[in-house]
Amino acid sequence: MKRVLFIASECVPFIKTGGLADVVGSLPKCFDKKYFDVRVILPKYMCMKEEFKSKLEYITHFYMDLGWRSQYVGVLGMNYDGIQYYFIDNEFYFAGPKPYGNIYEDIEKFAFFSKAALSILPDINFRPDIIHCHDWQTGLIPVFLKDQFSDNEFYRGIKSVMTIHNLKFQGVWDVKTVRNITGLPAYYFTPDKLEAYGDANYLKGGLVYADAITTVSSTYAEEIKTPFYGEHLDGLLNARSNDLRGIVNGIDYDEYNPETDAFLTKNYNIKNFRKEKVKNKRALQEELGLEQDDKKFMIGVVSRLTDQKGFDLIAYMMDELCQQDVQLVVLGTGEERYENMFRHFAWKYPGKVSANIYYSEPMSHKIYASCDAFLMPSLFEPCGLSQLMSLRYGTLPIVRETGGLKDTVIPYNEYDGTGTGFSFTNYNAHEMFNTIKYAMSVYYDKRREWNKIIDRAMAADFSWKASAKKYEEMYNWLVP
């Protein structure tokens, strides 16, 4: 039996700001319980829902040195969905209305969390074979494991894995402050270790000291070795390329299931979508005040409204897009200029564009189910989960070929009748627009072909089962 410990800053259903939480919440359930004992450590944020906080059971507490400070560490536990979760309690660090705030506060908060997560292991009587760290917030764990914990027999031989969910966020702050916070000696702050371009970099520390590195799609694993996608760490990732592998994320097929989804007006499946799926479109058009028309080509967008997600391309073509026979439904928040851009076009084309500048889980499910196509023209996309959800609901993705989008969406080929969506290669607004027009022409003029693409999209399997097998292989490689 191999013991695996996930340590992360967020996890569904307790706290979520992005795709990382979906991964940490879904993946542990998918390992074969005969061979793997997988547990999870998280911060106990004050902003967690009361329904979860009230169920936590006190395990222990102690004080821990962090640099020159002595800090309280409370440990609470909960078994949820068959997985044992541990929560680290410290109100000084984990108060506030959201899990992340100012980077200078987060730098100390996650140094504390990383050290505390290692420190509680003897007290919870769990010695993992492998500690699986996620993103920069846990980047110091492989470093601490090799430094302050290496003298202790209990920790000797524990392997660590570092998973990059998005290389753009690295946890960077000045060396003097980070040394002061962590208590790590000057030895660690050199260009071959934690120092990068004059600053200390948490993620880099994790990538240098982890025994294996993964990222969330095989194309992204290749892309991050290049200067364009490498965010100044491409040299290090090339140096460690033998230990780097890409494993594509999955989604929870129980939660995202058009046959049982409680948020939908009409449930449907791969057999009856031709008749039933359109009833969701009808209901959404009515709810959002769009023109009522079953045949209208409806494009959905559910996203953070940022440059990374390709919204500069959409902004550039928005007027021309609105001249087409389409409807556009947008859900999300982000940069003010994009929020206002969609509000403007919703005002200019009231029956055509619906701008929902907020986030809502029920509305996202309705969009995945109701639309005909789903637009994701990302500049870079480590994995992306929205295209997997849209495939599951038979809403065909229109994506740029990058990262996980390239790995999961097979472009439609009219000559050999293959494909599960539509894609374009260059980061170019006209190329995106032409791909949308091509998808539209298939939708309007070759309806039987369109439905066959939906058949293939809904039959594709991006559940966690396949990905969990690949993680199991990696764990067995690390600890034979």
Coordinates of C-alpha atoms in Angstrom, one line a residue:
M1 CA 0.0 0.0 0.0
K2 CA 1.5 3.3 -1.0
R3 CA 0.7 6.4 1.0
V4 CA 0.2 9.6 -0.9
L5 CA -0.3 13.1 0.6
F6 CA -1.8 15.9 -1.5
I7 CA -1.0 19.4 -0.2
A8 CA -2.7 22.3 -1.8
S9 CA -4.1 25.8 -1.2
E10 CA -7.6 25.0 -2.5
C11 CA -9.9 22.1 -3.0
V12 CA -13.5 21.5 -4.1
P13 CA -16.0 21.6 -2.3
F14 CA -14.3 23.5 0.6
I15 CA -12.7 26.5 -1.3
K16 CA -12.3 27.3 -4.9
T17 CA -10.8 30.1 -7.0
G18 CA -9.9 28.1 -10.2
G19 CA -9.2 24.7 -11.8
L20 CA -6.6 23.7 -9.2
A21 CA -9.5 23.2 -6.7
D22 CA -11.3 20.9 -9.1
V23 CA -8.2 18.7 -9.5
V24 CA -7.4 18.4 -5.8
G25 CA -11.1 17.7 -5.0
S26 CA -11.6 15.1 -7.8
L27 CA -8.3 13.2 -8.3
P28 CA -7.8 11.6 -4.8
K29 CA -11.2 9.8 -5.1
C30 CA -10.1 8.0 -8.3
F31 CA -7.1 6.0 -7.1
D32 CA -7.5 2.3 -6.4
K33 CA -8.0 2.1 -2.7
K34 CA -6.4 -1.3 -2.5
Y35 CA -3.0 0.1 -3.5
F36 CA -3.2 3.8 -2.5
D37 CA -4.0 5.6 0.7
V38 CA -4.4 9.2 -0.5
R39 CA -5.1 12.1 2.0
V40 CA -5.2 15.8 1.6
I41 CA -3.9 18.8 3.7
L42 CA -5.5 22.3 3.2
P43 CA -5.6 25.6 5.0
K44 CA -8.6 26.2 7.2
Y45 CA -9.7 29.5 5.7
M46 CA -12.2 31.7 7.7
C47 CA -14.1 32.2 4.4
M48 CA -14.9 28.5 4.0
K49 CA -18.6 27.7 4.0
E50 CA -20.0 27.2 7.5
E51 CA -21.5 23.8 6.6
F52 CA -17.9 22.5 6.3
K53 CA -16.4 24.4 9.1
S54 CA -19.0 23.1 11.6
K55 CA -18.1 19.4 10.7
L56 CA -14.4 19.7 11.4
E57 CA -13.1 17.7 14.3
Y58 CA -10.2 18.9 16.5
I59 CA -7.2 16.6 16.4
T60 CA -4.3 18.5 18.0
H61 CA -2.4 21.8 18.2
F62 CA 1.2 23.0 18.9
Y63 CA 3.5 25.9 18.4
M64 CA 6.0 25.9 15.5
D65 CA 9.1 28.0 14.7
L66 CA 8.9 30.0 11.5
G67 CA 12.1 31.9 11.0
W68 CA 12.3 33.8 14.3
R69 CA 8.6 33.6 15.2
S70 CA 6.7 31.0 17.1
Q71 CA 3.3 30.4 15.5
Y72 CA 0.2 28.4 16.5
V73 CA -0.7 25.4 14.4
G74 CA -4.1 23.9 14.9
V75 CA -5.0 20.6 13.2
L76 CA -8.6 19.7 12.3
G77 CA -9.9 16.7 10.4
M78 CA -12.8 15.5 8.3
N79 CA -13.6 12.5 6.2
Y80 CA -15.5 13.6 3.1
D81 CA -16.5 11.3 0.2
G82 CA -14.2 8.6 1.5
I83 CA -11.1 10.8 1.6
Q84 CA -9.4 12.0 4.8
Y85 CA -8.8 15.7 4.9
Y86 CA -6.7 17.7 7.3
F87 CA -7.1 21.4 7.8
I88 CA -4.4 23.7 9.3
D89 CA -5.8 26.3 11.5
N90 CA -4.2 29.7 12.2
E91 CA -6.5 32.7 12.2
F92 CA -3.6 35.2 11.8
Y93 CA -2.8 33.8 8.4
F94 CA -6.2 32.4 7.2
A95 CA -8.6 35.1 8.1
G96 CA -10.1 37.4 5.4
P97 CA -12.8 37.2 2.9
K98 CA -10.9 35.2 0.2
P99 CA -8.1 32.7 0.2
Y100 CA -5.5 34.9 -1.6
G101 CA -4.9 38.6 -1.1
N102 CA -1.8 40.7 -1.3
I103 CA 1.2 38.7 -2.6
Y104 CA 3.4 40.0 0.3
E105 CA 0.9 38.5 2.8
D106 CA 0.6 35.3 0.8
I107 CA 4.3 34.8 0.7
E108 CA 4.4 34.5 4.5
K109 CA 1.1 32.7 4.7
F110 CA 2.2 29.9 2.4
A111 CA 5.6 29.6 4.0
F112 CA 3.8 29.0 7.2
F113 CA 1.4 26.6 5.6
S114 CA 4.2 24.6 3.9
K115 CA 6.1 24.1 7.1
A116 CA 3.0 23.4 9.2
A117 CA 1.8 20.8 6.7
L118 CA 5.1 18.9 7.1
S119 CA 5.2 19.4 10.9
I120 CA 1.8 17.9 11.6
L121 CA 2.6 14.5 10.0
P122 CA 4.0 12.7 13.1
D123 CA 1.0 14.1 15.1
I124 CA -1.6 12.7 12.6
N125 CA 0.4 9.5 12.5
F126 CA 0.7 9.5 8.7
R127 CA 4.0 9.0 7.0
P128 CA 3.5 9.4 3.3
D129 CA 5.7 7.7 0.7
I130 CA 5.0 10.6 -1.7
I131 CA 4.0 14.2 -1.0
H132 CA 2.2 15.7 -4.1
C133 CA 2.5 19.5 -4.0
H134 CA 0.4 21.8 -6.2
D135 CA 1.5 25.2 -7.6
W136 CA 3.7 27.9 -6.0
Q137 CA 1.8 28.0 -2.7
T138 CA 3.4 24.6 -1.8
G139 CA 6.7 25.2 -3.6
L140 CA 8.7 25.4 -0.3
I141 CA 7.7 21.9 0.8
P142 CA 10.3 20.0 -1.3
V143 CA 12.9 22.6 -0.1
F144 CA 11.9 22.3 3.6
L145 CA 12.0 18.5 3.2
K146 CA 15.6 18.6 2.1
D147 CA 16.6 21.3 4.7
Q148 CA 14.9 21.6 8.1
F149 CA 13.3 18.2 8.1
S150 CA 16.1 16.1 6.7
D151 CA 17.7 15.3 10.1
N152 CA 14.6 13.7 11.4
E153 CA 14.4 9.9 10.7
F154 CA 10.6 10.2 10.2
Y155 CA 11.0 12.3 7.0
R156 CA 13.9 10.6 5.5
G157 CA 13.2 9.1 2.1
I158 CA 9.8 10.8 1.5
K159 CA 9.6 11.7 -2.2
S160 CA 8.0 14.8 -3.5
V161 CA 6.1 15.7 -6.7
M162 CA 5.5 19.3 -7.9
T163 CA 2.5 19.9 -10.2
I164 CA 2.4 23.1 -12.2
H165 CA -1.2 24.1 -12.8
N166 CA -0.2 27.5 -14.2
L167 CA 3.4 28.6 -14.6
K168 CA 2.5 32.2 -14.7
F169 CA 2.1 32.4 -11.0
Q170 CA 5.3 31.6 -9.1
G171 CA 5.3 33.3 -5.7
V172 CA 8.1 35.8 -6.2
W173 CA 9.3 38.2 -3.5
D174 CA 12.6 39.7 -2.4
V175 CA 15.3 37.4 -1.1
K176 CA 15.9 39.3 2.2
T177 CA 12.2 39.1 3.2
V178 CA 11.9 35.4 2.2
R179 CA 15.0 34.5 4.1
N180 CA 13.6 36.3 7.2
I181 CA 10.2 34.5 6.9
T182 CA 11.5 31.0 6.1
G183 CA 14.7 30.9 8.2
L184 CA 16.4 29.1 5.3
P185 CA 20.1 29.7 5.1
A186 CA 21.8 31.8 2.4
Y187 CA 22.9 28.6 0.7
Y188 CA 19.4 28.2 -0.8
F189 CA 19.3 31.6 -2.4
T190 CA 21.5 31.1 -5.5
P191 CA 20.6 31.0 -9.2
D192 CA 20.7 27.2 -9.2
K193 CA 18.2 27.0 -6.3
L194 CA 15.5 29.5 -5.1
E195 CA 16.9 32.7 -6.5
A196 CA 15.7 33.9 -9.9
Y197 CA 16.5 37.3 -11.5
G198 CA 17.4 38.8 -8.1
D199 CA 14.3 37.6 -6.2
A200 CA 13.3 34.5 -4.3
N201 CA 10.9 32.2 -6.2
Y202 CA 8.8 29.6 -4.4
L203 CA 7.8 27.7 -7.5
K204 CA 11.4 27.5 -8.7
G205 CA 12.4 26.1 -5.3
G206 CA 9.8 23.4 -5.7
L207 CA 10.9 22.6 -9.3
V208 CA 14.6 22.4 -8.3
Y209 CA 14.0 20.1 -5.2
A210 CA 11.0 17.9 -6.2
D211 CA 11.8 14.3 -7.3
A212 CA 9.3 14.6 -10.1
I213 CA 7.5 17.4 -11.9
T214 CA 4.2 17.2 -13.7
T215 CA 2.0 19.6 -15.5
V216 CA -1.6 19.3 -16.6
S217 CA -1.3 18.4 -20.3
S218 CA 1.4 16.9 -22.5
T219 CA 1.5 19.8 -25.0
Y220 CA 1.9 22.3 -22.1
A221 CA 4.8 20.1 -20.8
E222 CA 6.5 20.7 -24.1
E223 CA 5.5 24.4 -24.4
I224 CA 6.9 25.4 -21.0
K225 CA 10.4 24.4 -22.2
T226 CA 10.3 27.3 -24.7
P227 CA 10.9 31.0 -23.9
F228 CA 7.4 32.1 -25.1
Y229 CA 5.5 29.8 -22.6
G230 CA 8.3 29.2 -20.1
E231 CA 7.8 32.4 -17.9
H232 CA 11.7 32.7 -17.5
L233 CA 11.9 29.1 -16.1
D234 CA 12.3 27.3 -19.4
G235 CA 16.0 26.7 -18.8
L236 CA 15.3 24.9 -15.6
L237 CA 12.4 22.9 -17.1
N238 CA 14.7 21.8 -19.9
A239 CA 17.3 20.8 -17.4
R240 CA 14.7 18.7 -15.6
S241 CA 12.9 17.4 -18.7
N242 CA 13.7 13.8 -17.8
D243 CA 11.6 14.2 -14.6
L244 CA 8.8 16.3 -16.2
R245 CA 5.7 14.7 -17.6
G246 CA 2.3 16.1 -18.7
I247 CA -0.9 14.4 -17.5
V248 CA -4.1 15.9 -18.7
N249 CA -6.7 16.8 -16.2
G250 CA -10.1 15.2 -16.1
I251 CA -13.4 16.4 -14.8
D252 CA -15.9 14.8 -12.4
Y253 CA -18.3 12.9 -14.6
D254 CA -20.9 12.6 -11.8
E255 CA -21.0 16.4 -11.3
Y256 CA -20.9 17.2 -15.1
N257 CA -23.5 14.8 -16.5
P258 CA -26.2 16.1 -18.9
E259 CA -28.3 13.1 -18.0
T260 CA -28.6 13.9 -14.3
D261 CA -27.6 17.6 -14.0
A262 CA -30.1 19.3 -11.7
F263 CA -29.3 22.7 -13.1
L264 CA -30.7 21.9 -16.5
T265 CA -34.2 22.6 -17.8
K266 CA -34.1 19.3 -19.7
N267 CA -31.7 16.4 -19.1
Y268 CA -30.4 14.6 -22.2
N269 CA -27.8 12.0 -23.3
I270 CA -25.9 10.9 -26.3
K271 CA -28.9 9.0 -27.7
N272 CA -31.6 11.7 -27.4
F273 CA -29.7 15.1 -27.6
R274 CA -31.0 15.7 -31.1
K275 CA -34.5 16.2 -29.6
E276 CA -33.9 17.2 -26.0
K277 CA -30.8 19.5 -25.9
V278 CA -32.5 22.4 -27.7
K279 CA -35.1 22.7 -24.9
N280 CA -32.2 24.0 -22.7
K281 CA -31.4 26.6 -25.4
R282 CA -35.0 27.7 -25.5
A283 CA -35.1 28.1 -21.7
L284 CA -31.8 30.0 -21.6
Q285 CA -32.9 32.4 -24.4
E286 CA -36.0 33.2 -22.4
E287 CA -34.1 33.6 -19.1
L288 CA -31.6 36.0 -20.6
G289 CA -33.9 37.9 -22.8
L290 CA -32.4 36.8 -26.1
E291 CA -34.3 36.4 -29.3
Q292 CA -36.3 33.1 -29.2
D293 CA -35.1 30.9 -32.0
D294 CA -34.2 27.2 -31.8
K295 CA -32.1 27.5 -35.0
K296 CA -29.8 30.4 -33.9
F297 CA -26.1 29.5 -33.6
M298 CA -25.5 30.1 -29.9
I299 CA -21.9 30.5 -28.7
G300 CA -21.0 30.3 -25.0
V301 CA -18.1 31.7 -23.0
V302 CA -17.5 30.8 -19.4
S303 CA -14.2 32.3 -18.2
R304 CA -12.1 34.7 -16.3
L305 CA -12.0 37.7 -18.6
T306 CA -8.3 38.2 -19.0
D307 CA -5.7 38.4 -21.8
Q308 CA -4.6 34.9 -21.1
K309 CA -8.0 33.6 -22.2
G310 CA -7.8 35.4 -25.6
F311 CA -10.3 38.2 -24.9
D312 CA -8.2 40.7 -26.9
L313 CA -8.9 38.6 -30.0
I314 CA -12.6 38.5 -29.2
A315 CA -12.7 42.3 -28.5
Y316 CA -11.0 42.9 -31.9
M317 CA -13.6 40.9 -33.8
M318 CA -16.7 41.7 -31.6
D319 CA -18.4 44.1 -34.0
E320 CA -17.9 41.7 -37.0
L321 CA -19.1 38.7 -34.9
C322 CA -22.3 40.6 -34.0
Q323 CA -23.0 41.1 -37.7
Q324 CA -23.3 37.3 -38.1
D325 CA -26.3 35.1 -37.5
V326 CA -25.2 34.2 -34.0
Q327 CA -26.0 34.7 -30.3
L328 CA -23.3 35.1 -27.7
V329 CA -23.7 34.3 -24.0
V330 CA -20.9 35.3 -21.7
L331 CA -20.4 34.5 -18.0
G332 CA -17.5 35.6 -15.9
T333 CA -15.6 38.4 -14.3
G334 CA -12.1 39.8 -14.8
E335 CA -10.4 42.8 -16.3
E336 CA -12.6 45.9 -16.3
R337 CA -12.1 46.7 -20.0
Y338 CA -13.5 43.2 -21.0
E339 CA -16.4 43.4 -18.6
N340 CA -17.3 46.8 -20.0
M341 CA -16.8 45.6 -23.6
F342 CA -19.3 42.8 -23.2
R343 CA -21.8 45.1 -21.3
H344 CA -21.5 47.6 -24.2
F345 CA -22.2 45.0 -26.9
A346 CA -25.1 43.6 -24.8
W347 CA -26.6 47.1 -24.8
K348 CA -25.8 47.6 -28.6
Y349 CA -27.2 44.2 -29.6
P350 CA -29.8 43.3 -27.0
G351 CA -31.3 40.2 -28.6
K352 CA -27.9 38.8 -29.6
V353 CA -25.5 39.3 -26.8
S354 CA -26.0 38.5 -23.1
A355 CA -23.3 39.7 -20.7
N356 CA -23.4 38.1 -17.3
I357 CA -20.6 39.8 -15.4
Y358 CA -20.6 37.6 -12.3
Y359 CA -20.0 33.9 -11.6
S360 CA -22.6 31.3 -10.9
E361 CA -22.3 27.5 -10.9
P362 CA -25.9 26.9 -12.0
M363 CA -25.6 29.4 -14.9
S364 CA -22.3 27.8 -16.1
H365 CA -24.0 24.4 -16.3
K366 CA -26.9 26.0 -18.3
I367 CA -24.5 27.5 -20.8
Y368 CA -22.5 24.3 -21.2
A369 CA -25.8 22.5 -22.0
S370 CA -27.7 25.1 -24.0
C371 CA -25.1 26.5 -26.5
D372 CA -24.2 25.0 -29.8
A373 CA -20.5 26.0 -29.6
F374 CA -18.1 27.1 -26.8
L375 CA -15.4 29.6 -27.5
M376 CA -11.9 29.4 -25.9
P377 CA -9.2 31.2 -28.0
S378 CA -6.6 31.2 -25.2
L379 CA -3.1 32.6 -25.6
F380 CA -1.9 29.8 -23.4
E381 CA -3.9 27.1 -21.5
P382 CA -2.1 24.6 -19.2
C383 CA -5.1 22.3 -19.4
G384 CA -8.4 24.0 -19.4
L385 CA -11.5 22.3 -18.0
S386 CA -14.2 24.3 -19.8
Q387 CA -13.6 22.6 -23.1
L388 CA -13.9 19.2 -21.3
M389 CA -17.2 20.2 -19.8
S390 CA -18.5 21.5 -23.2
L391 CA -17.5 18.2 -24.9
R392 CA -19.3 16.3 -22.2
Y393 CA -22.5 18.4 -22.9
G394 CA -22.3 18.1 -26.6
T395 CA -21.5 21.8 -27.1
L396 CA -18.7 21.9 -29.6
P397 CA -15.5 23.7 -28.6
I398 CA -13.8 26.3 -30.8
V399 CA -10.3 26.6 -29.5
R400 CA -6.8 27.8 -30.2
E401 CA -4.3 24.9 -30.5
T402 CA -2.3 25.4 -27.3
G403 CA -1.6 23.4 -24.2
G404 CA -4.5 21.2 -23.0
L405 CA -6.8 22.6 -25.7
K406 CA -4.6 21.0 -28.4
D407 CA -4.5 17.7 -26.5
T408 CA -8.3 17.4 -25.8
V409 CA -10.1 18.9 -28.9
I410 CA -9.7 17.0 -32.2
P411 CA -10.3 19.5 -35.0
Y412 CA -13.2 18.5 -37.4
N413 CA -12.0 17.1 -40.7
E414 CA -14.7 17.2 -43.3
Y415 CA -12.8 14.8 -45.6
D416 CA -12.5 11.8 -43.3
G417 CA -15.4 12.7 -40.9
T418 CA -13.3 12.9 -37.7
G419 CA -13.1 15.5 -34.9
T420 CA -14.8 16.7 -31.8
G421 CA -14.6 20.5 -32.3
F422 CA -12.9 23.3 -34.2
S423 CA -9.5 24.8 -33.8
F424 CA -7.1 27.4 -35.2
T425 CA -3.3 27.6 -34.8
N426 CA -2.0 31.1 -34.7
Y427 CA -2.9 33.7 -32.1
N428 CA -4.7 35.8 -34.6
A429 CA -8.2 37.5 -34.4
H430 CA -9.1 36.9 -38.1
E431 CA -8.0 33.2 -37.9
M432 CA -10.3 32.8 -34.9
F433 CA -13.1 34.6 -36.7
N434 CA -12.8 32.4 -39.8
T435 CA -12.9 29.3 -37.6
I436 CA -16.1 30.5 -36.0
K437 CA -17.6 31.2 -39.4
Y438 CA -16.5 27.7 -40.6
A439 CA -18.2 26.1 -37.5
M440 CA -21.3 28.1 -38.3
S441 CA -21.4 27.0 -41.9
V442 CA -21.2 23.3 -40.8
Y443 CA -24.0 24.0 -38.2
Y444 CA -26.3 25.7 -40.7
D445 CA -25.6 23.8 -43.9
K446 CA -24.5 20.3 -42.8
R447 CA -26.7 19.5 -39.8
R448 CA -26.2 15.8 -40.0
E449 CA -22.4 16.2 -39.9
W450 CA -22.7 18.6 -37.0
N451 CA -24.7 16.0 -35.0
K452 CA -22.1 13.4 -35.8
I453 CA -19.4 15.7 -34.3
I454 CA -21.6 16.0 -31.2
D455 CA -21.8 12.1 -31.1
R456 CA -18.0 11.9 -31.0
A457 CA -17.6 14.8 -28.5
M458 CA -20.0 13.2 -26.0
A459 CA -18.4 9.8 -26.5
A460 CA -14.9 11.1 -25.6
D461 CA -13.8 10.1 -22.1
F462 CA -12.1 12.8 -20.0
S463 CA -13.2 11.4 -16.7
W464 CA -10.5 11.2 -14.0
K465 CA -10.2 7.5 -14.4
A466 CA -7.7 7.6 -17.2
S467 CA -5.6 10.4 -15.7
A468 CA -5.5 8.7 -12.3
K469 CA -4.0 5.6 -13.9
K470 CA -1.1 7.8 -15.2
Y471 CA -0.5 9.3 -11.8
E472 CA -0.5 5.8 -10.3
E473 CA 2.2 4.9 -12.9
M474 CA 4.3 7.9 -11.9
Y475 CA 4.0 7.1 -8.2
N476 CA 5.1 3.5 -8.9
W477 CA 8.1 4.9 -10.9
L478 CA 9.0 7.2 -8.0
V479 CA 8.6 4.6 -5.3
P480 CA 9.0 1.1 -6.8

